[in-house]
XYZ file of N, CA and C in Angstrom:
495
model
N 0.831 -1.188 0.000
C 0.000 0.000 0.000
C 0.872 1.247 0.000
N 1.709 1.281 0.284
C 2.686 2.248 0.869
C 3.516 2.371 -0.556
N 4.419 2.124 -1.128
C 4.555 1.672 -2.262
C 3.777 2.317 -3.339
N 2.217 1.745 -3.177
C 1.876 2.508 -4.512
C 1.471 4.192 -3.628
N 1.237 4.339 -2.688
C 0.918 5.598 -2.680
C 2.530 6.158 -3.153
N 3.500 6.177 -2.656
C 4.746 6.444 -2.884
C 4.764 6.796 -4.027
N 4.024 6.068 -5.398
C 3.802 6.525 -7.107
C 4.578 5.403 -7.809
N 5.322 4.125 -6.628
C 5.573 2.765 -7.626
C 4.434 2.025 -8.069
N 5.367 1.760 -9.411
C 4.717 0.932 -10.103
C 4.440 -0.654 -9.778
N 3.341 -1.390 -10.378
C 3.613 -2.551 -9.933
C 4.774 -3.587 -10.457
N 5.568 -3.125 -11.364
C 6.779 -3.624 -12.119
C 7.795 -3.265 -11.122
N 7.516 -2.159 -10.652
C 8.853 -2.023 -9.674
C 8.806 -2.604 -7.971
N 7.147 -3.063 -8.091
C 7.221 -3.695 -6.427
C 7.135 -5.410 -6.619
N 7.138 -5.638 -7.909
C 7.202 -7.307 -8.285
C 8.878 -7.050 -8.737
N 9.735 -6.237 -9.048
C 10.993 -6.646 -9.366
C 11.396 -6.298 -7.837
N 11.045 -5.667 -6.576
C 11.876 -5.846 -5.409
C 11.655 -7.180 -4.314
N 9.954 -7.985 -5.204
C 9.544 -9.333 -4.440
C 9.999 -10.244 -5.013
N 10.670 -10.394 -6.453
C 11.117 -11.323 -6.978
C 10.375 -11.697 -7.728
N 9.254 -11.329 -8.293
C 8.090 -11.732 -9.475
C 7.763 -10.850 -10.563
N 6.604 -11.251 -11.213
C 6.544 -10.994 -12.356
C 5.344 -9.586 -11.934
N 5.053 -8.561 -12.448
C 3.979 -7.357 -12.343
C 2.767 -7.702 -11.988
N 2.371 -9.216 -12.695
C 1.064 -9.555 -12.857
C 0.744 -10.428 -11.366
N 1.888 -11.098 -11.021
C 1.916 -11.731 -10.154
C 1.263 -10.749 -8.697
N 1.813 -9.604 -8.796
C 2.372 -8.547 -7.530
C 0.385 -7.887 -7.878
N 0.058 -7.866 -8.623
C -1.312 -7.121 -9.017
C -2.238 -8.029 -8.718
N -2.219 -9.277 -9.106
C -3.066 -10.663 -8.541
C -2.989 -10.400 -7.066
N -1.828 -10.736 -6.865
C -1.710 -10.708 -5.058
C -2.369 -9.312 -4.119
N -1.930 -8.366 -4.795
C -2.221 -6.912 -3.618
C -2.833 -6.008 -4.502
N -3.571 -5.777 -5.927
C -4.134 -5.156 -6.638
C -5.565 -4.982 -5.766
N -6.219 -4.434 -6.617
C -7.962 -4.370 -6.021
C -7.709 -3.651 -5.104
N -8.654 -3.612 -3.871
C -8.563 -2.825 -3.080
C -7.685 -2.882 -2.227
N -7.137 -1.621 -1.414
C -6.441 -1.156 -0.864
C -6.001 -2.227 0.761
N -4.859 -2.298 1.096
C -4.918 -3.315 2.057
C -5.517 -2.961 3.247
N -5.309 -1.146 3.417
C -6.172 -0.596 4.346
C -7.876 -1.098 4.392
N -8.205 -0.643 3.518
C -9.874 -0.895 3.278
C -10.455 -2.508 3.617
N -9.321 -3.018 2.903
C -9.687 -4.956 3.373
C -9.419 -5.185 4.595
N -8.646 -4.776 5.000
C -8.527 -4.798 6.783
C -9.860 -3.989 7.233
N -9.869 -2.847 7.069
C -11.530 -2.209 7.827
C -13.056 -3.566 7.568
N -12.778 -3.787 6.181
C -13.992 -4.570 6.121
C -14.050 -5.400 6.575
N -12.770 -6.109 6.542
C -13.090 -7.941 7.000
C -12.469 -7.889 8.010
N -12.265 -7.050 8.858
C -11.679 -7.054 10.375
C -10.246 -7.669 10.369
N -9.656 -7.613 9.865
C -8.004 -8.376 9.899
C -7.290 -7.664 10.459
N -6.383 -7.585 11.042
C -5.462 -6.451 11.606
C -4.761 -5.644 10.449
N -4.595 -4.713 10.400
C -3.425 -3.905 9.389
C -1.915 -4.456 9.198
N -1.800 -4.206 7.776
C 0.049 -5.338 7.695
C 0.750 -4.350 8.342
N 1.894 -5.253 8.773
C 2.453 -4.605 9.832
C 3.383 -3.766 9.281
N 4.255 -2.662 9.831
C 4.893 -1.601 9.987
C 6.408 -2.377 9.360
N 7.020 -1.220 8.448
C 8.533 -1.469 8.401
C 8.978 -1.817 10.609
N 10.605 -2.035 10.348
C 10.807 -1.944 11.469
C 11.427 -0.242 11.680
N 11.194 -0.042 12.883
C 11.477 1.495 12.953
C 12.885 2.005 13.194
N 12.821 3.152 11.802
C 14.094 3.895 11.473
C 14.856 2.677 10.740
N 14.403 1.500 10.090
C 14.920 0.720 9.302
C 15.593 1.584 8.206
N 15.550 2.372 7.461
C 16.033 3.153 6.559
C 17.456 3.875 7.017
N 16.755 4.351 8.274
C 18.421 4.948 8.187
C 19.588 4.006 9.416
N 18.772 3.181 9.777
C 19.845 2.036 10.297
C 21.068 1.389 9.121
N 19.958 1.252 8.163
C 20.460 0.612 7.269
C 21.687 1.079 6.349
N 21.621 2.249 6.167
C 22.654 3.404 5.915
C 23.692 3.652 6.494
N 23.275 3.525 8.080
C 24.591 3.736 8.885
C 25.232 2.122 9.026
N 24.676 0.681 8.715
C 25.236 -0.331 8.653
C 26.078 -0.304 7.284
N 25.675 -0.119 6.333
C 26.500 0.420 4.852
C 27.212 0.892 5.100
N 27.446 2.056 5.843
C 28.838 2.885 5.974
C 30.092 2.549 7.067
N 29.018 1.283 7.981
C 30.250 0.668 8.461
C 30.916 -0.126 7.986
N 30.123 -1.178 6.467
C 30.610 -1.852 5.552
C 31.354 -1.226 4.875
N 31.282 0.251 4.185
C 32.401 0.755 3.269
C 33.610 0.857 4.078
N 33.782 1.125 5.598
C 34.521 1.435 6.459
C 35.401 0.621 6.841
N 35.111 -0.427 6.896
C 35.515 -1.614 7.580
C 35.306 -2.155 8.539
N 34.334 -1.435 9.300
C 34.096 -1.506 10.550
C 33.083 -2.654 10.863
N 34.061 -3.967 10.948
C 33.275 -4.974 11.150
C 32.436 -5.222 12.526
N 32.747 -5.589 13.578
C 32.817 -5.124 14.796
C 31.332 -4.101 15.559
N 31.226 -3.398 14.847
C 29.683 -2.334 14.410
C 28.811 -3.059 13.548
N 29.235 -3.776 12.419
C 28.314 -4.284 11.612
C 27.759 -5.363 11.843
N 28.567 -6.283 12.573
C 28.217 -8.035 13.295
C 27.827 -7.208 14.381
N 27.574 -6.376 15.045
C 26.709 -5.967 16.468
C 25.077 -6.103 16.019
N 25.275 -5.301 15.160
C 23.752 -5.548 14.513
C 22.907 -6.885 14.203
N 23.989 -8.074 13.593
C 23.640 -9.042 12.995
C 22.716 -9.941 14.189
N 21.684 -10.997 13.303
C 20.912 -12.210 14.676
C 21.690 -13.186 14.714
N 21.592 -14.064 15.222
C 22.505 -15.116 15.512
C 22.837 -16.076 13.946
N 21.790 -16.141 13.393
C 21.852 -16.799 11.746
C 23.330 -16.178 11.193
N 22.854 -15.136 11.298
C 24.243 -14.183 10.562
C 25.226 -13.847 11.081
N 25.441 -14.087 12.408
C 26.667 -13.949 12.699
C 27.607 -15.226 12.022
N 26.629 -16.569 12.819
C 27.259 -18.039 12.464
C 27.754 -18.120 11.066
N 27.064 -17.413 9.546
C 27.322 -17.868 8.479
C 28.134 -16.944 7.854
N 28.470 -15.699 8.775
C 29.410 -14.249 8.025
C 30.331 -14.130 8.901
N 31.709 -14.400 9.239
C 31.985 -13.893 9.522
C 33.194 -12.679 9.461
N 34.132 -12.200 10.367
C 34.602 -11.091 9.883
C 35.958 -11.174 8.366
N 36.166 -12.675 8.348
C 36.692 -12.373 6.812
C 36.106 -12.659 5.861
N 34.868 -13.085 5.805
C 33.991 -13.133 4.964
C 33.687 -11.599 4.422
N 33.275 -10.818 5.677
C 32.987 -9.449 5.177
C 34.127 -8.691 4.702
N 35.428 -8.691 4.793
C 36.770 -8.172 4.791
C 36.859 -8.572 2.990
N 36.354 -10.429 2.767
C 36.937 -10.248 1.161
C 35.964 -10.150 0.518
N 34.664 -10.088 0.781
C 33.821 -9.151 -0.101
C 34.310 -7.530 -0.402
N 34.590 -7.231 0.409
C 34.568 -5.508 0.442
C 35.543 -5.370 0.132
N 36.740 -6.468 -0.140
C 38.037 -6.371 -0.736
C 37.803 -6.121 -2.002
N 37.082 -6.910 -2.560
C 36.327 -7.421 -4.039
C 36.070 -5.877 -4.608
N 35.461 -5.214 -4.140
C 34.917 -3.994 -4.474
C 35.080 -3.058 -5.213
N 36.574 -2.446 -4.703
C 37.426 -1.294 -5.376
C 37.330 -2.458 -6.809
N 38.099 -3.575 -6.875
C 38.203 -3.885 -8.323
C 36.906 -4.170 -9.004
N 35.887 -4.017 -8.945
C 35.191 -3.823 -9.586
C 34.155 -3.092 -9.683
N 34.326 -1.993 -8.708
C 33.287 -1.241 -9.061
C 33.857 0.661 -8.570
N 34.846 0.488 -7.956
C 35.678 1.685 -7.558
C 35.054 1.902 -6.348
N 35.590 2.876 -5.670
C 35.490 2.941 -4.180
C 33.627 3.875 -4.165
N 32.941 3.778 -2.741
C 31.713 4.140 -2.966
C 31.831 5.556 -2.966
N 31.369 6.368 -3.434
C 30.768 8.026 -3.644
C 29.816 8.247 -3.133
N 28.319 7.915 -3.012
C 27.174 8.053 -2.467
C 26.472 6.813 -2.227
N 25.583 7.261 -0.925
C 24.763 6.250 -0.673
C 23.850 7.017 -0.737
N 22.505 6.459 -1.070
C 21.446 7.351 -1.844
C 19.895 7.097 -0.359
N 19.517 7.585 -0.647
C 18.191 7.442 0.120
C 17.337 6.229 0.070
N 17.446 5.420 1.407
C 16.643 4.127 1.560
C 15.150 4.077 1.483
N 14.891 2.852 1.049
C 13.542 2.610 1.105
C 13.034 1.292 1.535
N 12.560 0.839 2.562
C 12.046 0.163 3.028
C 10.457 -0.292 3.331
N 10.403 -1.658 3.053
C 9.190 -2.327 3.016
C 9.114 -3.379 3.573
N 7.910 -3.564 4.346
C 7.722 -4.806 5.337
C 7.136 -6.078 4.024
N 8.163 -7.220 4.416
C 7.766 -8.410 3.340
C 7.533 -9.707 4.341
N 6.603 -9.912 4.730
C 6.122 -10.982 5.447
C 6.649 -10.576 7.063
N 7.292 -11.467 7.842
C 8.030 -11.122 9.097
C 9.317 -10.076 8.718
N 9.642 -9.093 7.718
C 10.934 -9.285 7.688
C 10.552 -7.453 7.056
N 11.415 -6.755 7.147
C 11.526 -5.482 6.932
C 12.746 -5.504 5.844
N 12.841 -5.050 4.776
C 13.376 -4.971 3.615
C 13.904 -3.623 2.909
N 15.014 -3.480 3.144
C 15.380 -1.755 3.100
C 16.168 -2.507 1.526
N 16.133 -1.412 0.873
C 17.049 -1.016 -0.638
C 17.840 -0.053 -0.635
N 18.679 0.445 -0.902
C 19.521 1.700 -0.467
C 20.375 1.658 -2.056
N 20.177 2.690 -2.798
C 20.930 3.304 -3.958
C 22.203 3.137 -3.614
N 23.478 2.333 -4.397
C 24.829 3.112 -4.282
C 25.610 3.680 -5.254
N 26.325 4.203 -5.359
C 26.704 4.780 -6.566
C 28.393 4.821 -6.392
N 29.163 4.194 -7.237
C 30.601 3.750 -7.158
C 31.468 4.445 -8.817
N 32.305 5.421 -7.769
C 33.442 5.513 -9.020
C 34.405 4.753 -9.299
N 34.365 4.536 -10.741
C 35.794 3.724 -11.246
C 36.294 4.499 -12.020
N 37.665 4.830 -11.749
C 38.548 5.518 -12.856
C 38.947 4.656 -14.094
N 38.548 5.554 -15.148
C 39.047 5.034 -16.546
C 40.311 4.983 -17.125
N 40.949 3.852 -17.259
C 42.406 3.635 -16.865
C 42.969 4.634 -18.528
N 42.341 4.989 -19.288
C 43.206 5.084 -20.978
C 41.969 6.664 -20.549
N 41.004 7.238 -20.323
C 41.139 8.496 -20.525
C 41.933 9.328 -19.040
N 41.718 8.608 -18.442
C 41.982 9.595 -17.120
C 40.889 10.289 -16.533
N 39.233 9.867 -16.714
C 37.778 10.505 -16.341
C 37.637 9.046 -15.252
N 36.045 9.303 -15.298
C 35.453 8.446 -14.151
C 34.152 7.819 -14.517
N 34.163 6.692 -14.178
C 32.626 6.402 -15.019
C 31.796 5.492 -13.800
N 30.499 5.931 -13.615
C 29.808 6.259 -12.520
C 29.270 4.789 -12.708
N 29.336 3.898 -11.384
C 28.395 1.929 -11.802
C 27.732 2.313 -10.509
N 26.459 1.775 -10.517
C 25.247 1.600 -9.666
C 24.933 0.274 -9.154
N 24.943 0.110 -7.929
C 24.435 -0.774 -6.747
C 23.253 -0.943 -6.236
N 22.997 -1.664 -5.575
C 22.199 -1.505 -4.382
C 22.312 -2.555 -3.214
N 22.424 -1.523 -1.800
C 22.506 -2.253 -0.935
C 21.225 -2.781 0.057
N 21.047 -3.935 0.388
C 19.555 -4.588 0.608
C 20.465 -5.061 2.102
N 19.511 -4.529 2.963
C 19.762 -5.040 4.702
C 18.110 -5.604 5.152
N 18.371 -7.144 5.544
C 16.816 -6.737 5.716
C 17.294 -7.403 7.311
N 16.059 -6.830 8.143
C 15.577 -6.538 9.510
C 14.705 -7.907 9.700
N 14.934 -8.749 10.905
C 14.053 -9.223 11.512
C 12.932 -8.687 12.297
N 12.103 -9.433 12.556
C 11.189 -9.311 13.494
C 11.576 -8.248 14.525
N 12.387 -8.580 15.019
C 13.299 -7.395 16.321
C 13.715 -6.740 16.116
N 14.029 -6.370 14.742
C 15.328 -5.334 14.440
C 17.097 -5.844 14.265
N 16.803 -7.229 13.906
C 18.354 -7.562 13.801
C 18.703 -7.671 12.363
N 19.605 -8.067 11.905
C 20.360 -7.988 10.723
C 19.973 -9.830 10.651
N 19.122 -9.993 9.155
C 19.121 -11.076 9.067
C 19.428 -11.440 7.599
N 19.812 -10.402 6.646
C 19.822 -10.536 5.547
C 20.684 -8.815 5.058
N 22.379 -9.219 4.499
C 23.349 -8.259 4.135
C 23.276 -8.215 2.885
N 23.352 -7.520 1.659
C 23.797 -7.654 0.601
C 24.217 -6.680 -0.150
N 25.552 -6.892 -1.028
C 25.432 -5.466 -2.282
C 25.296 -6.586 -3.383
N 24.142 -6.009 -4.446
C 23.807 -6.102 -5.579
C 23.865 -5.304 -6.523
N 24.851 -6.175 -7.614
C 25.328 -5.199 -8.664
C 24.136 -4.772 -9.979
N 23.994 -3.453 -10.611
C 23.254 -3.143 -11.190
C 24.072 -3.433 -12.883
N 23.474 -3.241 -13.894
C 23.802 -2.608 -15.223
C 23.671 -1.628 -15.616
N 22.400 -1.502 -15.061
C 22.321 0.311 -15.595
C 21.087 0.989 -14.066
N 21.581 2.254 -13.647
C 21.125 2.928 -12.320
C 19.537 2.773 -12.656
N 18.883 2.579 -11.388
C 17.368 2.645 -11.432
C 16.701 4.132 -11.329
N 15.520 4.354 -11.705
C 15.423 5.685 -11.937
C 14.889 6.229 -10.480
């Protein structure tokens, strides 16, 4: 609900669930989830987790940082057991070579997806162009999603082809 008031499309809330437009319009099209909750008495879907957006931002910037230590504080027990700190060390090693060091982190957006709060966060990475000597701008996105409580149950950077609008 939140989402489409926001002015997304249903192409863009079936490409952040993993489905197809038609799929995402079958499922939550028609009326409003507000209104189906008033009528048929259901409780209202529940709430992102709170300040998920900009948690999520300041966990990113302890990832560009290195600051492992801050970033496994956050994590639930799932994620500590299956990440740990050199896991995160040679991902973020990985980085500079392929995508240049980060420039901006862009404004999060978060959505509650079943038990689980689901933030997206824009990144935007310079790589210097080795034969002109300019810079050519590659697009990310970083996805933290939130448990039930507010823990870190899901880290990721996902590489783009071309920036989302």
């Amino acid at each position: 609900v939140r989402a489409r008031r926001d002015g997304r499309t249903w192409a863009e809330i079936g490409a952040v669930l993993h489905v197809t437009r038609q799929a995402v319009l079958q499922r939550f099209g028609g009326a409003s989830a507000a209104t189906t909750a008033a009528t048929t008495g259901a409780p209202p879907p529940p709430r992102p987790v709170r300040s998920a957006g900009p948690k999520a931002v300041e966990l990113l910037e302890h990832f560009f940082n290195r600051r492992w230590d801050e970033l496994r504080g956050h994590f639930n027990q799932q994620m500590l057991d299956g990440c740990s700190v050199e896991l995160l060390a040679s991902v973020r090693g990985q980085i500079p070579g392929l995508a240049g060091e980060a420039v901006d982190i862009g404004t999060p957006h978060a959505a509650r997806l079943g038990d689980h709060t689901n933030v997206e966060v824009p990144l935007t990475f310079h790589a210097p162009l080795a034969f002109r000597g300019g810079v050519r701008l590659r697009h990310a996105t970083g996805r933290v999603v939130f448990d039930d409580v507010g823990k870190v149950g899901g880290f990721f950077i996902l590489s783009q082809a071309a920036p989302t609008p």
